[in-house]
Amino acid sequence: MASQACLFFVALLMAGMWYGGHAQGQSQERERELLGLSINLNLGFDICRKADYPAMCRSVVKGLNNPRVAFEAAVRQLMFQTSRAKSVAQRNKDKSSAMEVCFEVYDDAYSNLETGLSNLKSHDKSSLNVDLSAVLTDYVTCDDAINEEGITSPVTRTNAILSQMASNCLYFSSLIHLR
């Protein structure tokens, strides 16, 4: 009986949110997402289940179920990790021309991620996907420079992780439906 009352309350709450949001012309769902108050009625849903790297995906989005919100969280985490890699490349760029290349492409990747977030806000999904693909290419370019020089690099493992994170961002992009 208590569970039926709880379900009734949730249904009533959701109906009120729907009616209130539509009557006022506001997107209360978006407001709740931005505030981190999203209600997940489908407790079995795993947004990362079909990602290329599901374990990494789950560690980044930590239970978020809205593709757009998860995408933004994943991109921000990728930006943070790219900045860290850029710092490592900067500290080592006087030791190798490959590290100079990596420094430059990390800067480019970060810029592409910023642009991608802007494209998401402006509902330009095709440009968003181009930006994310360019980010993946940037990490590969760094790896190629390292391999051509034949050096042991402090960013080789990092590039693999960054590429996996970028791949998951592309996955989230595929789930986003822009109007």
PDB file of C-alpha atoms in Angstrom:
ATOM      1  CA  MET A   1       0.000   0.000   0.000  1.00  0.00           C
ATOM      2  CA  ALA A   2       2.857   2.369   0.846  1.00  0.00           C
ATOM      3  CA  SER A   3       4.500   1.700  -2.519  1.00  0.00           C
ATOM      4  CA  GLN A   4       1.249   2.497  -4.349  1.00  0.00           C
ATOM      5  CA  ALA A   5       1.001   5.761  -2.448  1.00  0.00           C
ATOM      6  CA  CYS A   6       4.592   6.548  -3.348  1.00  0.00           C
ATOM      7  CA  LEU A   7       3.958   5.820  -7.047  1.00  0.00           C
ATOM      8  CA  PHE A   8       0.814   7.949  -6.943  1.00  0.00           C
ATOM      9  CA  PHE A   9       2.809  10.809  -5.388  1.00  0.00           C
ATOM     10  CA  VAL A  10       5.546  10.525  -8.040  1.00  0.00           C
ATOM     11  CA  ALA A  11       2.937  10.436 -10.830  1.00  0.00           C
ATOM     12  CA  LEU A  12       1.208  13.474  -9.338  1.00  0.00           C
ATOM     13  CA  LEU A  13       4.528  15.274  -8.988  1.00  0.00           C
ATOM     14  CA  MET A  14       5.494  14.490 -12.588  1.00  0.00           C
ATOM     15  CA  ALA A  15       2.083  15.574 -13.878  1.00  0.00           C
ATOM     16  CA  GLY A  16       2.447  18.848 -12.008  1.00  0.00           C
ATOM     17  CA  MET A  17       5.900  19.407 -13.474  1.00  0.00           C
ATOM     18  CA  TRP A  18       4.620  18.639 -16.969  1.00  0.00           C
ATOM     19  CA  TYR A  19       1.598  20.881 -16.650  1.00  0.00           C
ATOM     20  CA  GLY A  20       3.533  23.690 -14.977  1.00  0.00           C
ATOM     21  CA  GLY A  21       6.327  23.629 -17.520  1.00  0.00           C
ATOM     22  CA  HIS A  22       4.014  23.534 -20.524  1.00  0.00           C
ATOM     23  CA  ALA A  23       1.577  26.107 -19.146  1.00  0.00           C
ATOM     24  CA  GLN A  24       4.366  28.590 -18.445  1.00  0.00           C
ATOM     25  CA  GLY A  25       6.283  27.797 -21.614  1.00  0.00           C
ATOM     26  CA  GLN A  26       9.378  26.835 -19.630  1.00  0.00           C
ATOM     27  CA  SER A  27      11.544  23.780 -19.817  1.00  0.00           C
ATOM     28  CA  GLN A  28      11.454  22.607 -16.217  1.00  0.00           C
ATOM     29  CA  GLU A  29      13.152  19.351 -17.202  1.00  0.00           C
ATOM     30  CA  ARG A  30      16.147  21.326 -18.442  1.00  0.00           C
ATOM     31  CA  GLU A  31      16.138  23.433 -15.259  1.00  0.00           C
ATOM     32  CA  ARG A  32      16.117  20.289 -13.091  1.00  0.00           C
ATOM     33  CA  GLU A  33      18.980  18.804 -15.134  1.00  0.00           C
ATOM     34  CA  LEU A  34      21.069  21.927 -14.750  1.00  0.00           C
ATOM     35  CA  LEU A  35      20.445  21.867 -11.021  1.00  0.00           C
ATOM     36  CA  GLY A  36      21.245  18.156 -10.847  1.00  0.00           C
ATOM     37  CA  LEU A  37      17.727  17.281  -9.714  1.00  0.00           C
ATOM     38  CA  SER A  38      16.835  14.932 -12.530  1.00  0.00           C
ATOM     39  CA  ILE A  39      14.451  12.174 -11.449  1.00  0.00           C
ATOM     40  CA  ASN A  40      15.237   8.738 -12.854  1.00  0.00           C
ATOM     41  CA  LEU A  41      12.094   6.602 -12.896  1.00  0.00           C
ATOM     42  CA  ASN A  42      13.786   3.940 -15.020  1.00  0.00           C
ATOM     43  CA  LEU A  43      16.223   2.630 -12.438  1.00  0.00           C
ATOM     44  CA  GLY A  44      17.565  -0.055 -14.793  1.00  0.00           C
ATOM     45  CA  PHE A  45      18.695   2.422 -17.480  1.00  0.00           C
ATOM     46  CA  ASP A  46      22.432   2.542 -18.156  1.00  0.00           C
ATOM     47  CA  ILE A  47      23.365   5.276 -20.600  1.00  0.00           C
ATOM     48  CA  CYS A  48      26.878   3.836 -20.932  1.00  0.00           C
ATOM     49  CA  ARG A  49      25.873   0.294 -21.801  1.00  0.00           C
ATOM     50  CA  LYS A  50      26.502   0.759 -25.551  1.00  0.00           C
ATOM     51  CA  ALA A  51      29.467   3.125 -25.275  1.00  0.00           C
ATOM     52  CA  ASP A  52      32.759   2.008 -26.799  1.00  0.00           C
ATOM     53  CA  TYR A  53      34.328   2.086 -23.324  1.00  0.00           C
ATOM     54  CA  PRO A  54      31.443   1.526 -20.874  1.00  0.00           C
ATOM     55  CA  ALA A  55      33.500   1.272 -17.664  1.00  0.00           C
ATOM     56  CA  MET A  56      35.256   4.550 -18.408  1.00  0.00           C
ATOM     57  CA  CYS A  57      31.938   6.075 -19.427  1.00  0.00           C
ATOM     58  CA  ARG A  58      30.330   5.146 -16.109  1.00  0.00           C
ATOM     59  CA  SER A  59      33.243   6.556 -14.141  1.00  0.00           C
ATOM     60  CA  VAL A  60      32.891   9.894 -15.931  1.00  0.00           C
ATOM     61  CA  VAL A  61      29.102  10.367 -15.964  1.00  0.00           C
ATOM     62  CA  LYS A  62      28.475   8.795 -12.549  1.00  0.00           C
ATOM     63  CA  GLY A  63      24.835   7.791 -13.012  1.00  0.00           C
ATOM     64  CA  LEU A  64      23.658  10.633 -15.249  1.00  0.00           C
ATOM     65  CA  ASN A  65      20.974   9.416 -17.630  1.00  0.00           C
ATOM     66  CA  ASN A  66      20.280  12.438 -19.811  1.00  0.00           C
ATOM     67  CA  PRO A  67      22.524  12.223 -22.910  1.00  0.00           C
ATOM     68  CA  ARG A  68      23.037  15.976 -23.164  1.00  0.00           C
ATOM     69  CA  VAL A  69      23.998  16.376 -19.510  1.00  0.00           C
ATOM     70  CA  ALA A  70      26.215  13.281 -19.672  1.00  0.00           C
ATOM     71  CA  PHE A  71      27.832  14.623 -22.846  1.00  0.00           C
ATOM     72  CA  GLU A  72      28.619  17.949 -21.210  1.00  0.00           C
ATOM     73  CA  ALA A  73      30.103  16.202 -18.159  1.00  0.00           C
ATOM     74  CA  ALA A  74      32.204  13.923 -20.368  1.00  0.00           C
ATOM     75  CA  VAL A  75      33.486  16.811 -22.497  1.00  0.00           C
ATOM     76  CA  ARG A  76      34.393  18.874 -19.434  1.00  0.00           C
ATOM     77  CA  GLN A  77      36.298  15.916 -17.988  1.00  0.00           C
ATOM     78  CA  LEU A  78      38.062  15.425 -21.322  1.00  0.00           C
ATOM     79  CA  MET A  79      38.977  19.122 -21.364  1.00  0.00           C
ATOM     80  CA  PHE A  80      40.464  18.786 -17.885  1.00  0.00           C
ATOM     81  CA  GLN A  81      42.497  15.709 -18.845  1.00  0.00           C
ATOM     82  CA  THR A  82      43.629  17.342 -22.097  1.00  0.00           C
ATOM     83  CA  SER A  83      44.890  20.336 -20.118  1.00  0.00           C
ATOM     84  CA  ARG A  84      46.860  18.023 -17.870  1.00  0.00           C
ATOM     85  CA  ALA A  85      48.409  16.284 -20.891  1.00  0.00           C
ATOM     86  CA  LYS A  86      49.238  19.670 -22.400  1.00  0.00           C
ATOM     87  CA  SER A  87      51.116  20.582 -19.209  1.00  0.00           C
ATOM     88  CA  VAL A  88      53.163  17.384 -19.427  1.00  0.00           C
ATOM     89  CA  ALA A  89      53.957  18.064 -23.088  1.00  0.00           C
ATOM     90  CA  GLN A  90      54.949  21.638 -22.266  1.00  0.00           C
ATOM     91  CA  ARG A  91      57.377  20.462 -19.575  1.00  0.00           C
ATOM     92  CA  ASN A  92      58.974  18.058 -22.076  1.00  0.00           C
ATOM     93  CA  LYS A  93      58.815  19.984 -25.350  1.00  0.00           C
ATOM     94  CA  ASP A  94      62.425  21.160 -25.117  1.00  0.00           C
ATOM     95  CA  LYS A  95      63.500  17.480 -25.007  1.00  0.00           C
ATOM     96  CA  SER A  96      61.786  16.416 -28.208  1.00  0.00           C
ATOM     97  CA  SER A  97      60.100  17.840 -31.288  1.00  0.00           C
ATOM     98  CA  ALA A  98      57.357  15.236 -30.796  1.00  0.00           C
ATOM     99  CA  MET A  99      56.456  16.854 -27.461  1.00  0.00           C
ATOM    100  CA  GLU A 100      56.214  20.202 -29.249  1.00  0.00           C
ATOM    101  CA  VAL A 101      53.744  18.619 -31.684  1.00  0.00           C
ATOM    102  CA  CYS A 102      51.794  17.114 -28.779  1.00  0.00           C
ATOM    103  CA  PHE A 103      51.686  20.469 -27.006  1.00  0.00           C
ATOM    104  CA  GLU A 104      50.220  22.103 -30.112  1.00  0.00           C
ATOM    105  CA  VAL A 105      47.648  19.377 -30.799  1.00  0.00           C
ATOM    106  CA  TYR A 106      46.503  19.307 -27.167  1.00  0.00           C
ATOM    107  CA  ASP A 107      45.906  23.026 -27.449  1.00  0.00           C
ATOM    108  CA  ASP A 108      43.942  22.398 -30.644  1.00  0.00           C
ATOM    109  CA  ALA A 109      41.966  19.561 -29.022  1.00  0.00           C
ATOM    110  CA  TYR A 110      41.010  21.759 -26.075  1.00  0.00           C
ATOM    111  CA  SER A 111      39.863  24.493 -28.458  1.00  0.00           C
ATOM    112  CA  ASN A 112      37.816  21.967 -30.463  1.00  0.00           C
ATOM    113  CA  LEU A 113      36.159  20.748 -27.258  1.00  0.00           C
ATOM    114  CA  GLU A 114      35.226  24.321 -26.322  1.00  0.00           C
ATOM    115  CA  THR A 115      33.820  24.857 -29.802  1.00  0.00           C
ATOM    116  CA  GLY A 116      31.936  21.568 -29.534  1.00  0.00           C
ATOM    117  CA  LEU A 117      30.181  22.752 -26.375  1.00  0.00           C
ATOM    118  CA  SER A 118      29.261  25.984 -28.167  1.00  0.00           C
ATOM    119  CA  ASN A 119      27.928  23.999 -31.112  1.00  0.00           C
ATOM    120  CA  LEU A 120      25.814  21.925 -28.742  1.00  0.00           C
ATOM    121  CA  LYS A 121      24.300  25.090 -27.290  1.00  0.00           C
ATOM    122  CA  SER A 122      23.596  26.440 -30.777  1.00  0.00           C
ATOM    123  CA  HIS A 123      22.074  23.071 -31.850  1.00  0.00           C
ATOM    124  CA  ASP A 124      24.679  22.506 -34.577  1.00  0.00           C
ATOM    125  CA  LYS A 125      25.128  18.753 -34.293  1.00  0.00           C
ATOM    126  CA  SER A 126      27.068  18.277 -37.525  1.00  0.00           C
ATOM    127  CA  SER A 127      29.719  20.806 -36.452  1.00  0.00           C
ATOM    128  CA  LEU A 128      29.761  19.220 -33.012  1.00  0.00           C
ATOM    129  CA  ASN A 129      30.629  15.849 -34.540  1.00  0.00           C
ATOM    130  CA  VAL A 130      33.310  17.420 -36.733  1.00  0.00           C
ATOM    131  CA  ASP A 131      34.877  18.997 -33.635  1.00  0.00           C
ATOM    132  CA  LEU A 132      34.864  15.686 -31.757  1.00  0.00           C
ATOM    133  CA  SER A 133      36.391  13.853 -34.711  1.00  0.00           C
ATOM    134  CA  ALA A 134      39.104  16.509 -34.886  1.00  0.00           C
ATOM    135  CA  VAL A 135      39.845  15.940 -31.201  1.00  0.00           C
ATOM    136  CA  LEU A 136      40.402  12.239 -31.859  1.00  0.00           C
ATOM    137  CA  THR A 137      42.677  13.118 -34.770  1.00  0.00           C
ATOM    138  CA  ASP A 138      44.685  15.446 -32.515  1.00  0.00           C
ATOM    139  CA  TYR A 139      45.499  12.654 -30.081  1.00  0.00           C
ATOM    140  CA  VAL A 140      46.496  10.344 -32.943  1.00  0.00           C
ATOM    141  CA  THR A 141      48.711  13.086 -34.391  1.00  0.00           C
ATOM    142  CA  CYS A 142      50.580  13.284 -31.092  1.00  0.00           C
ATOM    143  CA  ASP A 143      51.049   9.505 -31.070  1.00  0.00           C
ATOM    144  CA  ASP A 144      52.264   9.573 -34.674  1.00  0.00           C
ATOM    145  CA  ALA A 145      54.869  12.244 -33.850  1.00  0.00           C
ATOM    146  CA  ILE A 146      56.104  10.158 -30.915  1.00  0.00           C
ATOM    147  CA  ASN A 147      56.305   7.000 -33.040  1.00  0.00           C
ATOM    148  CA  GLU A 148      58.125   8.788 -35.874  1.00  0.00           C
ATOM    149  CA  GLU A 149      60.728  10.073 -33.448  1.00  0.00           C
ATOM    150  CA  GLY A 150      61.021   6.665 -31.806  1.00  0.00           C
ATOM    151  CA  ILE A 151      60.998   7.998 -28.271  1.00  0.00           C
ATOM    152  CA  THR A 152      59.493   6.824 -25.023  1.00  0.00           C
ATOM    153  CA  SER A 153      56.867   9.403 -24.183  1.00  0.00           C
ATOM    154  CA  PRO A 154      55.244  10.408 -20.913  1.00  0.00           C
ATOM    155  CA  VAL A 155      51.942  10.940 -22.791  1.00  0.00           C
ATOM    156  CA  THR A 156      51.564   7.701 -24.762  1.00  0.00           C
ATOM    157  CA  ARG A 157      49.295   6.054 -22.193  1.00  0.00           C
ATOM    158  CA  THR A 158      47.492   9.356 -21.661  1.00  0.00           C
ATOM    159  CA  ASN A 159      46.724   9.583 -25.386  1.00  0.00           C
ATOM    160  CA  ALA A 160      45.084   6.159 -25.310  1.00  0.00           C
ATOM    161  CA  ILE A 161      42.864   7.260 -22.429  1.00  0.00           C
ATOM    162  CA  LEU A 162      42.072  10.605 -24.055  1.00  0.00           C
ATOM    163  CA  SER A 163      41.124   8.821 -27.286  1.00  0.00           C
ATOM    164  CA  GLN A 164      38.793   6.492 -25.391  1.00  0.00           C
ATOM    165  CA  MET A 165      37.190   9.441 -23.629  1.00  0.00           C
ATOM    166  CA  ALA A 166      36.737  11.267 -26.949  1.00  0.00           C
ATOM    167  CA  SER A 167      35.208   8.151 -28.462  1.00  0.00           C
ATOM    168  CA  ASN A 168      32.691   8.060 -25.620  1.00  0.00           C
ATOM    169  CA  CYS A 169      31.914  11.742 -26.243  1.00  0.00           C
ATOM    170  CA  LEU A 170      31.115  10.873 -29.865  1.00  0.00           C
ATOM    171  CA  TYR A 171      28.847   8.130 -28.556  1.00  0.00           C
ATOM    172  CA  PHE A 172      26.967  10.622 -26.356  1.00  0.00           C
ATOM    173  CA  SER A 173      26.693  12.947 -29.318  1.00  0.00           C
ATOM    174  CA  SER A 174      24.888  10.186 -31.212  1.00  0.00           C
ATOM    175  CA  LEU A 175      22.287  10.043 -28.420  1.00  0.00           C
ATOM    176  CA  ILE A 176      21.530  13.763 -28.409  1.00  0.00           C
ATOM    177  CA  HIS A 177      18.499  14.903 -30.378  1.00  0.00           C
ATOM    178  CA  LEU A 178      18.720  18.619 -31.097  1.00  0.00           C
ATOM    179  CA  ARG A 179      15.681  20.627 -32.093  1.00  0.00           C
TER     180      ARG A 179
END
